[in-house]
Coordinates of C-alpha atoms in Angstrom, one line a residue:
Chain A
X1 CA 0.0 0.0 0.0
X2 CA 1.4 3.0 -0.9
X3 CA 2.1 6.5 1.4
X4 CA -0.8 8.7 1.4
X5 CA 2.2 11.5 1.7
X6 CA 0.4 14.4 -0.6
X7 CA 3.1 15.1 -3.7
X8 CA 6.0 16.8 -2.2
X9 CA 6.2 20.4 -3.6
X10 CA 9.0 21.7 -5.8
X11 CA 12.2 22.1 -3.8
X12 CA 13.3 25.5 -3.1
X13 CA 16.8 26.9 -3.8
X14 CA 18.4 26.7 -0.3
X15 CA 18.3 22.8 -0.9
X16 CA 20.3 22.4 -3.7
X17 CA 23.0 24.4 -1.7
X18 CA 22.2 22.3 1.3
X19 CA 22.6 19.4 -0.8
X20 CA 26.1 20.2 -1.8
X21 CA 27.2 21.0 1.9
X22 CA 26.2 17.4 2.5
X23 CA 28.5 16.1 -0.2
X24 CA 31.3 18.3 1.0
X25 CA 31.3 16.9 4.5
X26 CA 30.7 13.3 3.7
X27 CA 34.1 14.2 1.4
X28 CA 36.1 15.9 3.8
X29 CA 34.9 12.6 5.9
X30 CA 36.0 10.0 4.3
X31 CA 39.4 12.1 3.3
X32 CA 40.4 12.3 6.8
X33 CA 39.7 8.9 7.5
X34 CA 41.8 7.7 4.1
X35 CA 44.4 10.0 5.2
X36 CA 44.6 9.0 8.9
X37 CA 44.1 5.4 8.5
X38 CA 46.6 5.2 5.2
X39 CA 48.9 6.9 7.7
X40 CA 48.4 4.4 10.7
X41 CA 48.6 1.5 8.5
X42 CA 52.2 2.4 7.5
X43 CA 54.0 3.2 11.1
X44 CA 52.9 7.1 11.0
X45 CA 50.2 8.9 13.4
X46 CA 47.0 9.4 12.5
X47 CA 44.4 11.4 14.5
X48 CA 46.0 12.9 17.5
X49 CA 42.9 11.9 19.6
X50 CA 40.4 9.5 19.7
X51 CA 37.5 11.5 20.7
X52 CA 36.0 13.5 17.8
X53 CA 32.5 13.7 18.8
X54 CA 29.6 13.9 20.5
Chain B
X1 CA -2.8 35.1 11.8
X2 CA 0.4 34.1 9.4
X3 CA 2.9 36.8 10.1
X4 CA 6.3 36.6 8.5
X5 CA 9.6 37.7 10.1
X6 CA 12.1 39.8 8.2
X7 CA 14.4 36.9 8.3
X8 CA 14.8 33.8 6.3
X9 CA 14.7 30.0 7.8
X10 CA 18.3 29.7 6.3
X11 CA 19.7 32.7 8.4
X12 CA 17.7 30.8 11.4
X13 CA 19.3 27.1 10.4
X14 CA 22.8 29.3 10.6
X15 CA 22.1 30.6 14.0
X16 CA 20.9 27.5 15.4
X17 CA 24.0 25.5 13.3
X18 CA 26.7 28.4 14.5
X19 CA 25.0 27.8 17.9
X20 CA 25.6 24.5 18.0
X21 CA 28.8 24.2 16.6
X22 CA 30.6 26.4 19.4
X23 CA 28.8 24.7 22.3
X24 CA 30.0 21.4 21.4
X25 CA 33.3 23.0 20.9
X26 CA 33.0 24.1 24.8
X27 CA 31.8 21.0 25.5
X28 CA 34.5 19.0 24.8
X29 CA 37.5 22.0 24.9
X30 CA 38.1 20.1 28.8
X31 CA 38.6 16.6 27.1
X32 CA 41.2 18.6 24.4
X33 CA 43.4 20.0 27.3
X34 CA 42.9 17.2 29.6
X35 CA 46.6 16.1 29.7
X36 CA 48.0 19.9 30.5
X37 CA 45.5 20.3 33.5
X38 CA 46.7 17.2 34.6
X39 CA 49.9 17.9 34.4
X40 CA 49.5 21.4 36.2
X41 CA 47.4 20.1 39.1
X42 CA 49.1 16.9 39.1
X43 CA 46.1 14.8 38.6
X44 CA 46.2 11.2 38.6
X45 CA 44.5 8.8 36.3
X46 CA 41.3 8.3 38.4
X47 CA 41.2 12.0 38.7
X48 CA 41.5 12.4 35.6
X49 CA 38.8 10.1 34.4
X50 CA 36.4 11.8 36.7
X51 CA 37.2 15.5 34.9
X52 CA 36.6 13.3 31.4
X53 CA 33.6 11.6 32.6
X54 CA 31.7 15.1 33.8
X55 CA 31.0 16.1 30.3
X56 CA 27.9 14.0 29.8
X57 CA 26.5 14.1 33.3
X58 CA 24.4 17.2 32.7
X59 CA 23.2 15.7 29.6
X60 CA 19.7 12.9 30.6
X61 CA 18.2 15.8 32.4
X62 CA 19.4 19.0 31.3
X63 CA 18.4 17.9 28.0
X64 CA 14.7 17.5 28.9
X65 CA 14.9 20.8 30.9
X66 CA 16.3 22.9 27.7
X67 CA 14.0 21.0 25.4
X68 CA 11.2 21.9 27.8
X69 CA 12.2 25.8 28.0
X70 CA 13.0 25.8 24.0
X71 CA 9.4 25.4 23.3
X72 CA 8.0 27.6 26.4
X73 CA 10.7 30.4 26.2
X74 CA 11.7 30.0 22.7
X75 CA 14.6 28.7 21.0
X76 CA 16.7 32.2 20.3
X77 CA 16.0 33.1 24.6
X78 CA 17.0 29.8 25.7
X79 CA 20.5 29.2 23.4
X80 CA 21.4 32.6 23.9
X81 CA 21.2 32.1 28.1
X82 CA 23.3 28.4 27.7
X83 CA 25.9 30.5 25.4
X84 CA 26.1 33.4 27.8
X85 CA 26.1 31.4 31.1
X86 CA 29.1 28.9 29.2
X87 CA 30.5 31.6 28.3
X88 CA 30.9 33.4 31.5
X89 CA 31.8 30.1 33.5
X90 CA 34.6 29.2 30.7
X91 CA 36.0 32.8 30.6
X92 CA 35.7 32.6 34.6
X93 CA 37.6 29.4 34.4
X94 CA 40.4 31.1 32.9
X95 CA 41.2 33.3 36.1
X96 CA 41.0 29.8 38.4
X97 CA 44.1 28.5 40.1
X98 CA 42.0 26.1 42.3
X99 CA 42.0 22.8 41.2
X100 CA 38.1 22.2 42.7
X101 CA 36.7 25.0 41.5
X102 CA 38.3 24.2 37.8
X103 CA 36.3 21.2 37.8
X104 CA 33.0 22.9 39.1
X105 CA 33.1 25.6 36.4
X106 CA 34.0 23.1 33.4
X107 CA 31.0 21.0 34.5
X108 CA 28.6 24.2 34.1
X109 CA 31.0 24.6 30.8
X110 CA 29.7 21.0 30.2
X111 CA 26.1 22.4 29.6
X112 CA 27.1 23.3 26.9
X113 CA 26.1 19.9 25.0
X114 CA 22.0 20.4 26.1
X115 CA 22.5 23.3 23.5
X116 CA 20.9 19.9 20.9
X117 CA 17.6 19.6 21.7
X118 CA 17.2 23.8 21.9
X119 CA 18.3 23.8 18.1
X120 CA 16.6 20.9 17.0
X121 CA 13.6 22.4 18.2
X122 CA 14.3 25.9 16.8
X123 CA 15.0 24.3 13.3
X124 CA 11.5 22.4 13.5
X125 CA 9.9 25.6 13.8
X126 CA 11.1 27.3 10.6
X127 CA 11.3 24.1 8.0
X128 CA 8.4 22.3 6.2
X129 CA 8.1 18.4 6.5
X130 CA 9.2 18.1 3.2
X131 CA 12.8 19.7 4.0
X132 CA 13.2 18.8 7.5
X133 CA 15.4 15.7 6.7
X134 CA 17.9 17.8 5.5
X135 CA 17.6 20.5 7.6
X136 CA 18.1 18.7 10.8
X137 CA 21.1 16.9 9.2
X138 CA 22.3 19.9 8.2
X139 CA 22.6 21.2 11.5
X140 CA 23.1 18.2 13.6
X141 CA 25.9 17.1 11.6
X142 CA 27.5 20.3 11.2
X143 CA 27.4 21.2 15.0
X144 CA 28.4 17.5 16.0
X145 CA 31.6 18.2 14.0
X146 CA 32.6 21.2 16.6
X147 CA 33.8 18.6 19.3
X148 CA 36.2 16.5 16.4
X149 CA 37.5 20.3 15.3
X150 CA 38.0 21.2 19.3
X151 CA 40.3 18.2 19.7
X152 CA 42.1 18.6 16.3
X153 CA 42.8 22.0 16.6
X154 CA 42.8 23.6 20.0
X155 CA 45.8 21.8 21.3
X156 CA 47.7 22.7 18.0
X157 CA 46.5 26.4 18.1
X158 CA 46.6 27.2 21.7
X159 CA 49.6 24.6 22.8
X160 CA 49.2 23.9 26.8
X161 CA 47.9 27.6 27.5
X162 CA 44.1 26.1 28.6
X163 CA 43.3 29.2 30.3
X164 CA 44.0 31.4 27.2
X165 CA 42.0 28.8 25.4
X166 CA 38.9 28.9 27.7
X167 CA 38.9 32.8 27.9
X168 CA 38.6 32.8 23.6
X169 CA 36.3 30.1 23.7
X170 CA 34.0 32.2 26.6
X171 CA 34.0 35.6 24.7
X172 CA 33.5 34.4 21.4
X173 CA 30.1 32.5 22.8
X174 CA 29.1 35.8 24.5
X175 CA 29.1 37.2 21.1
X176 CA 27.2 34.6 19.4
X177 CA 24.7 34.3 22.5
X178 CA 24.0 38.7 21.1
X179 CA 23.9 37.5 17.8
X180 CA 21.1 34.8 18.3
X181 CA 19.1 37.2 20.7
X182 CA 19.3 40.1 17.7
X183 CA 18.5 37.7 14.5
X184 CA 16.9 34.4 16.3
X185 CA 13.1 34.4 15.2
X186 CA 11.7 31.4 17.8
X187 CA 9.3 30.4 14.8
X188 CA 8.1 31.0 10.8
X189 CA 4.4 31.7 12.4
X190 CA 2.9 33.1 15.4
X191 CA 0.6 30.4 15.5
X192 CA 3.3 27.6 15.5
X193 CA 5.2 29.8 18.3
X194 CA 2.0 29.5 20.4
X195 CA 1.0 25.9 19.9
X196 CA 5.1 25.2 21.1
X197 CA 4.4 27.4 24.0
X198 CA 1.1 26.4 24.9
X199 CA 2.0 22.8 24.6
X200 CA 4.7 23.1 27.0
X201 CA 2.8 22.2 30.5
X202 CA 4.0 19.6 32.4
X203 CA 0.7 17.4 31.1
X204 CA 2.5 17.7 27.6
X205 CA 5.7 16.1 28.8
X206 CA 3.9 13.3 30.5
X207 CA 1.9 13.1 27.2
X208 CA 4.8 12.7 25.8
X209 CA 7.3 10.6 27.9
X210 CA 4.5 7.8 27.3
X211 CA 4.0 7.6 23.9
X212 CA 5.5 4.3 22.7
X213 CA 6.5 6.0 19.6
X214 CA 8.4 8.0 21.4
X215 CA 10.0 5.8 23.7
X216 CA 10.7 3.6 20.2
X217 CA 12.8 6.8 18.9
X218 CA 14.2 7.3 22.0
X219 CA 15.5 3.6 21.7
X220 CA 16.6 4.1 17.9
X221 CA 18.6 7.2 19.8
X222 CA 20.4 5.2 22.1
X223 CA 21.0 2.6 19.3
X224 CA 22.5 5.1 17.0
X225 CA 23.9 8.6 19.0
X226 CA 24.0 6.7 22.5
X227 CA 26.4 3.9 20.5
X228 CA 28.4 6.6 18.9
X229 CA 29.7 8.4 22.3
X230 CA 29.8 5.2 24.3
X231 CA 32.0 4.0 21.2
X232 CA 34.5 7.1 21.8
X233 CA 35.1 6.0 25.0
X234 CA 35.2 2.3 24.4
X235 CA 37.1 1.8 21.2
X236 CA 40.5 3.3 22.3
X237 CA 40.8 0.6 24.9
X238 CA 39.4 -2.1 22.6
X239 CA 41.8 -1.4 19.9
X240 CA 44.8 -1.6 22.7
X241 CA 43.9 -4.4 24.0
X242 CA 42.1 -6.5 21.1
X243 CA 44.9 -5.8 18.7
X244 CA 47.7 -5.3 20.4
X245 CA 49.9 -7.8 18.2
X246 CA 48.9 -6.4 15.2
X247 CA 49.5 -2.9 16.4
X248 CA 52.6 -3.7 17.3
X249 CA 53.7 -5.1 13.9
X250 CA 53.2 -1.8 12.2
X251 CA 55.3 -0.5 14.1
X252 CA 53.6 1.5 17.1
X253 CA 55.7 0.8 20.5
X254 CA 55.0 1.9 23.4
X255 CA 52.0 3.3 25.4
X256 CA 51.9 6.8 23.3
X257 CA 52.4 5.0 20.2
X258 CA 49.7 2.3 20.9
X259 CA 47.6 5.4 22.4
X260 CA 48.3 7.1 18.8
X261 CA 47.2 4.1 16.6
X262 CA 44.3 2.6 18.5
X263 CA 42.7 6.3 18.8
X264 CA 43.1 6.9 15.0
X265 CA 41.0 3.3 14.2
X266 CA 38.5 4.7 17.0
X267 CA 38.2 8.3 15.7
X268 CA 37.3 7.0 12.3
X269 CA 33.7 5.9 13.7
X270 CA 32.6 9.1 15.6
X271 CA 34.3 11.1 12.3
X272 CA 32.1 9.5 9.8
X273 CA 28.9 8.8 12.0
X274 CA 29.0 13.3 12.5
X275 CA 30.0 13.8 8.9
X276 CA 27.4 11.4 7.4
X277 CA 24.5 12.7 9.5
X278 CA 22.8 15.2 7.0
X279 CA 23.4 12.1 4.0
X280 CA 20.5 10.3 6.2
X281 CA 18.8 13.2 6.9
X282 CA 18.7 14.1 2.8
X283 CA 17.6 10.2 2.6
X284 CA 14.8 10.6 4.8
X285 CA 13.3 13.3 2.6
X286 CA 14.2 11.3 -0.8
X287 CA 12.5 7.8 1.2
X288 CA 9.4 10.6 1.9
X289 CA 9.4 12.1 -1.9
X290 CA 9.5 9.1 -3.6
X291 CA 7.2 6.9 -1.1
X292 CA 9.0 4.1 -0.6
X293 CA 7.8 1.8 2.3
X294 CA 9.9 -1.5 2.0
X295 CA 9.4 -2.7 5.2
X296 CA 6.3 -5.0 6.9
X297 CA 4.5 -4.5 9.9
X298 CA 5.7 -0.3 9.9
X299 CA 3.1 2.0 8.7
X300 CA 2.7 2.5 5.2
X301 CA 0.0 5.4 4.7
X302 CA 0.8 7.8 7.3
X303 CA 2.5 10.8 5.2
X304 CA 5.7 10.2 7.4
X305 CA 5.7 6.5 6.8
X306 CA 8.7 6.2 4.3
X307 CA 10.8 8.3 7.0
X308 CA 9.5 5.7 9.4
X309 CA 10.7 2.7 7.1
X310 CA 14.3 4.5 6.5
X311 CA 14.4 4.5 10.4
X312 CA 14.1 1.4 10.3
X313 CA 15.8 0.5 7.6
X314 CA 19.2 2.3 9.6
X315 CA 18.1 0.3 13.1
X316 CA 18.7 -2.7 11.3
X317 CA 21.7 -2.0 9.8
X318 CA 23.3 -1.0 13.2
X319 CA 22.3 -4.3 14.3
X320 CA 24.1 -5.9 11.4
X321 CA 27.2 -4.3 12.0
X322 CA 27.5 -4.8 15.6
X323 CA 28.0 -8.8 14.4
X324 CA 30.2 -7.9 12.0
X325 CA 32.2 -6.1 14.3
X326 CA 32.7 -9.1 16.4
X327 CA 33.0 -11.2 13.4
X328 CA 35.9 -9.2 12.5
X329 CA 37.1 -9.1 15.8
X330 CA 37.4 -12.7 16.6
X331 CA 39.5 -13.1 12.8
X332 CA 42.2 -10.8 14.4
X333 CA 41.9 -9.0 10.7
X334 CA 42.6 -5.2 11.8
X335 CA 41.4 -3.9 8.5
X336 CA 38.6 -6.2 8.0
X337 CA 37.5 -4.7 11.6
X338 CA 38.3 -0.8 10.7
X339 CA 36.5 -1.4 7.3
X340 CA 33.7 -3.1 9.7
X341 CA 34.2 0.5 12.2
X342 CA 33.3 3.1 9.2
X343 CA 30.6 0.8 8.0
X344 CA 29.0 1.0 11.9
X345 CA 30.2 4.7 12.1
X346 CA 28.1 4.8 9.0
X347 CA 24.9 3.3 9.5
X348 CA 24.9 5.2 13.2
X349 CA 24.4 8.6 11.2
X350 CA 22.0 6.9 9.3
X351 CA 20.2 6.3 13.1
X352 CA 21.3 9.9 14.6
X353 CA 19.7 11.7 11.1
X354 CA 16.6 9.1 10.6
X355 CA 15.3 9.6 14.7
X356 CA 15.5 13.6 14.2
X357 CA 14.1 13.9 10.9
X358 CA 11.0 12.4 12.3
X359 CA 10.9 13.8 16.0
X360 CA 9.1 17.1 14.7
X361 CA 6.6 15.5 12.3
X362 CA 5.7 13.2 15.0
X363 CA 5.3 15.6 17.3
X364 CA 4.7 19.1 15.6
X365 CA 3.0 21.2 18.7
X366 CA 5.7 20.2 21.1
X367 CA 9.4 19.4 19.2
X368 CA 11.2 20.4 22.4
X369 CA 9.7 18.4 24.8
X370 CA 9.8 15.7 22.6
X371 CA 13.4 16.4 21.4
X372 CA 14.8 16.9 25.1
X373 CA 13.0 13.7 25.9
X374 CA 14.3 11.4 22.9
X375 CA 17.8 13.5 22.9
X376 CA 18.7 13.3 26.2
X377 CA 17.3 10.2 28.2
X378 CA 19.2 8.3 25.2
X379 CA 22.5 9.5 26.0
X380 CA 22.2 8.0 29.7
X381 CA 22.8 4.5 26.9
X382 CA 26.4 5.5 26.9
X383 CA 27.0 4.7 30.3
X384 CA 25.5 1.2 30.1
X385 CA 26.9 -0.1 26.7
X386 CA 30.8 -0.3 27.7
X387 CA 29.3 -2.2 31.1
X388 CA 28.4 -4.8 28.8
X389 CA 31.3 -4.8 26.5
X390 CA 33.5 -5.3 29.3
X391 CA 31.6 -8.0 30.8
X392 CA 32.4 -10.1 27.5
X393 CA 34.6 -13.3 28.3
X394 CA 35.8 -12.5 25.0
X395 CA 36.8 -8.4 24.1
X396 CA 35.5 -8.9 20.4
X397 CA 31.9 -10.5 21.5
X398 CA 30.6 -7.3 23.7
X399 CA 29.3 -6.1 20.0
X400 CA 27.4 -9.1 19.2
X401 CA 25.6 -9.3 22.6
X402 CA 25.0 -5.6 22.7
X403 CA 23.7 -6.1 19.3
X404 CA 21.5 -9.9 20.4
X405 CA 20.6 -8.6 23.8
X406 CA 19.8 -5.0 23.3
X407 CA 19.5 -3.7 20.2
X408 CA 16.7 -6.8 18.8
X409 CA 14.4 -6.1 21.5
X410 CA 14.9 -2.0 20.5
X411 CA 14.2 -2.8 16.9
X412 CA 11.3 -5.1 17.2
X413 CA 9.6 -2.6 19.8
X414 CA 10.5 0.1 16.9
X415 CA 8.7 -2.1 14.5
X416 CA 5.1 -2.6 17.2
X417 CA 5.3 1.3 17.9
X418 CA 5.4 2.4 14.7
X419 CA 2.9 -0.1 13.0
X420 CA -0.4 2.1 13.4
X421 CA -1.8 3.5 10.4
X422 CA -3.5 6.5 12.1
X423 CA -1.9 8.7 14.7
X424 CA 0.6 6.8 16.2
X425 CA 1.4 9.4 18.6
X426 CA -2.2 8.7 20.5
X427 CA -0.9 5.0 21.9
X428 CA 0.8 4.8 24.9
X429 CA 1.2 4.1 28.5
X430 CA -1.3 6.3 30.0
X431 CA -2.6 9.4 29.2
X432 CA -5.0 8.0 25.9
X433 CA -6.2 12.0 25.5
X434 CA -5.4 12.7 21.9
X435 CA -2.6 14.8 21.2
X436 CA -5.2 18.2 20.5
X437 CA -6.7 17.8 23.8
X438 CA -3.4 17.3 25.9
X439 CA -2.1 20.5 23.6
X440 CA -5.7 22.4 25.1
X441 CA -5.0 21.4 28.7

């Protein structure tokens, strides 16, 4: 059975920016956690803490 | 009466997400000088665990009391007063030079974190359903990232000079807490301003503390945000002590080095379960545009049902990855186990973003009660999930009894709560007024 969710109306121009901000954090994520882990796996440092969030 | 502010909601999502940021920055700037007040004060380690463990004790309660004041006081009243009175305790901790007194002011400091529920309620008041996904990833996962900035770059920026750190970080929030009160708008209407404040009675929490939808969310928050902190303090240790052989072999000696290398595998879950956070949020609101309801038993016509199915969709996946991780574990495969971390660190954002893109549709005349409520009675999970992992004969099985023991029962009482078709908000404990009445009272 399908939603009865009424047709969701056109999307206004704040989420297109909001959509690339997204992007950009799930990049800078998974750039720090390439970096830090490529780093760990050869013998360097990686984060300099464990904690990084909340 | 529709009455619109000279502002616009993106303005208010960059208040609340500014807001937010610096508080968690506070929150956590104690944990990111932890080893220089030690060393000034000349704390030991139990000492020291005690100034690390205060962060979260304000959080259960003062979470429900902000969420409470957000929707009686407004949003723009209430952060301004946690920014100002941070602010004054962490600029006042600046001038200590008594070690008690330190730790008394950096636990008021610790408020910081209630800062959530005050935002996630002043966000729900400015964005339509359609949007609020997004929006509440947006600022949830932007803010979140403020504690992983705190510990990267205060120590680099400020060396051991704590007190010169704590004095920035006090007047910079005293400016922000004037910002919000200038440009924060509690609401997009008077009337939804109203409902949030007449809605606010203690009959309203009660309403709300016994809806089993509610308590299901709540759940799904422990599962997913509750996970994610206990993990920070858990996974350090794990690492150490699970791997230790393999650390070793890549060539990390010692205590600091194994402290360097287990932290980095750790960090990697708490990075990508803040950084992923608006993704799931922006999935919520493509699962509600495009209608998709994959799951049985959930709800399938409410117009929130495909956000209640991607909920579900991320409790499961959690669940999953919990028995991977022990899997992984018990192979002694380090990067089988790290790609296993990212993949959990993952799917928790998917939890975190889910649970608050549906809190405000859910529960539209009161999002701060029912944010503080599901927000902060969760985090109390983070105090009970390393008990278990520690009582493990094994250090790799914790995850897969957390996950058996715990986290089924959560995500078949998600599935029950969240199988009515009509107003799922009107079943719970006590209390069977429907939600219009209760808001009346």
């Amino acid at each position: 059975m399908p939603s009865t969710a009424e047709p969701a109306p056109p999307q206004e121009p704040w989420y297109r920016y909001g959509v690339i901000v997204l992007c950009l954090e799930m990049l800078i994520a998974a750039a720090v956690c390439a970096y830090a882990l490529y780093m760990t796996f050869h013998g360097h440092g990686g984060f300099p803490g464990g904690r990084l969030s909340g | 009466m529709k009455r619109s502010l000279r502002t616009h909601k993106v303005e208010q999502l960059i208040l609340a997400t500014a807001g937010f940021f610096w508080c968690f920055l506070m929150w956590f700037s104690t944990a990111a000088f932890s080893p220089s007040i030690a060393a000034h004060y000349h704390l030991g380690i139990q000492a020291l665990g005690l100034l690390a463990s205060s962060a979260i004790w304000m959080a259960p309660l003062g979470r429900m009391v902000a969420g409470w004041a957000a929707d009686r006081f407004g949003a723009p009243r209430t952060f301004a007063l946690v920014l100002a009175v941070c602010g004054l305790m962490s600029i006042a901790s600046a001038y200590t030079h008594s070690y008690e007194l330190l730790f008394a002011e950096r636990v008021i400091v610790a408020t910081a974190g209630v800062s959530f529920v005050i935002g996630i309620q002043h966000v729900a008041q400015w964005f339509e359903p359609h949007e609020i996904g997004i929006a509440e990833g947006l600022y949830a996962g932007t803010g979140n990232a403020g504690a992983g900035v705190g510990a990267l770059l205060l120590p680099r920026i400020f060396g051991t000079s704590y007190p010169s750190a704590f004095l920035w970080l006090g007047m910079i929030a005293l400016a922000l807490a004037a910002w919000y009160l200038l440009r924060g708008r509690a609401a997009k209407t008077m009337e939804r301003r109203e409902t949030a404040r007449r809605s606010s009675g203690f009959k309203s929490a009660l309403f709300v503390w016994s809806r089993y939808i509610a308590i299901a969310l709540m759940l799904a928050y422990a599962m997913s945000f509750g996970l994610e902190i206990s993990l920070n303090a858990w996974l350090p240790g794990y690492f150490a002590r699970g791997f230790h052989a393999q650390i070793l072999a890549l060539g990390f000696t010692g205590v600091a080095g194994m402290q360097i290398a287990a932290g980095t595998f750790a960090a990697v879950q708490s990075f990508t379960a803040s950084l992923f956070r608006p993704f799931s949020g922006y999935m919520s609101d493509l699962f509600h545009r495009r209608g998709w309801t994959p799951l049985p038993i959930i709800a399938k016509t409410l117009p929130y049902a495909p956000r209640l199915h991607w909920l579900g969709l991320s409790l499961i996946l959690v669940t999953l990855a919990m028995g991977g991780l022990t899997a992984a574990g018990l192979s002694g495969h380090l990067p089988a186990s790290v790609a296993v971390l990212v993949a959990l660190g993952v799917f928790i954002s998917f939890g975190t973003g889910g649970t608050f893109a549906l809190v405000p549709l859910l529960f539209p005349e009161r999002p701060g009660l029912a944010a503080g409520f599901i927000g902060g009675l969760s985090t109390a999970a983070a105090i009970v999930y390393p008990l278990v992992f520690a009582d493990a004969a094994n250090i790799h099985a914790g995850y897969l009894r957390v996950a058996l023991v715990l986290f089924v029962p959560f995500v078949l009482f998600y599935f029950w709560a969240a199988r009515y078709e009509r107003h799922p908000e009107e079943h719970g404990v006590f209390l069977t007024l429907a939600a219009h009445e209760v808001a009346g009272e």
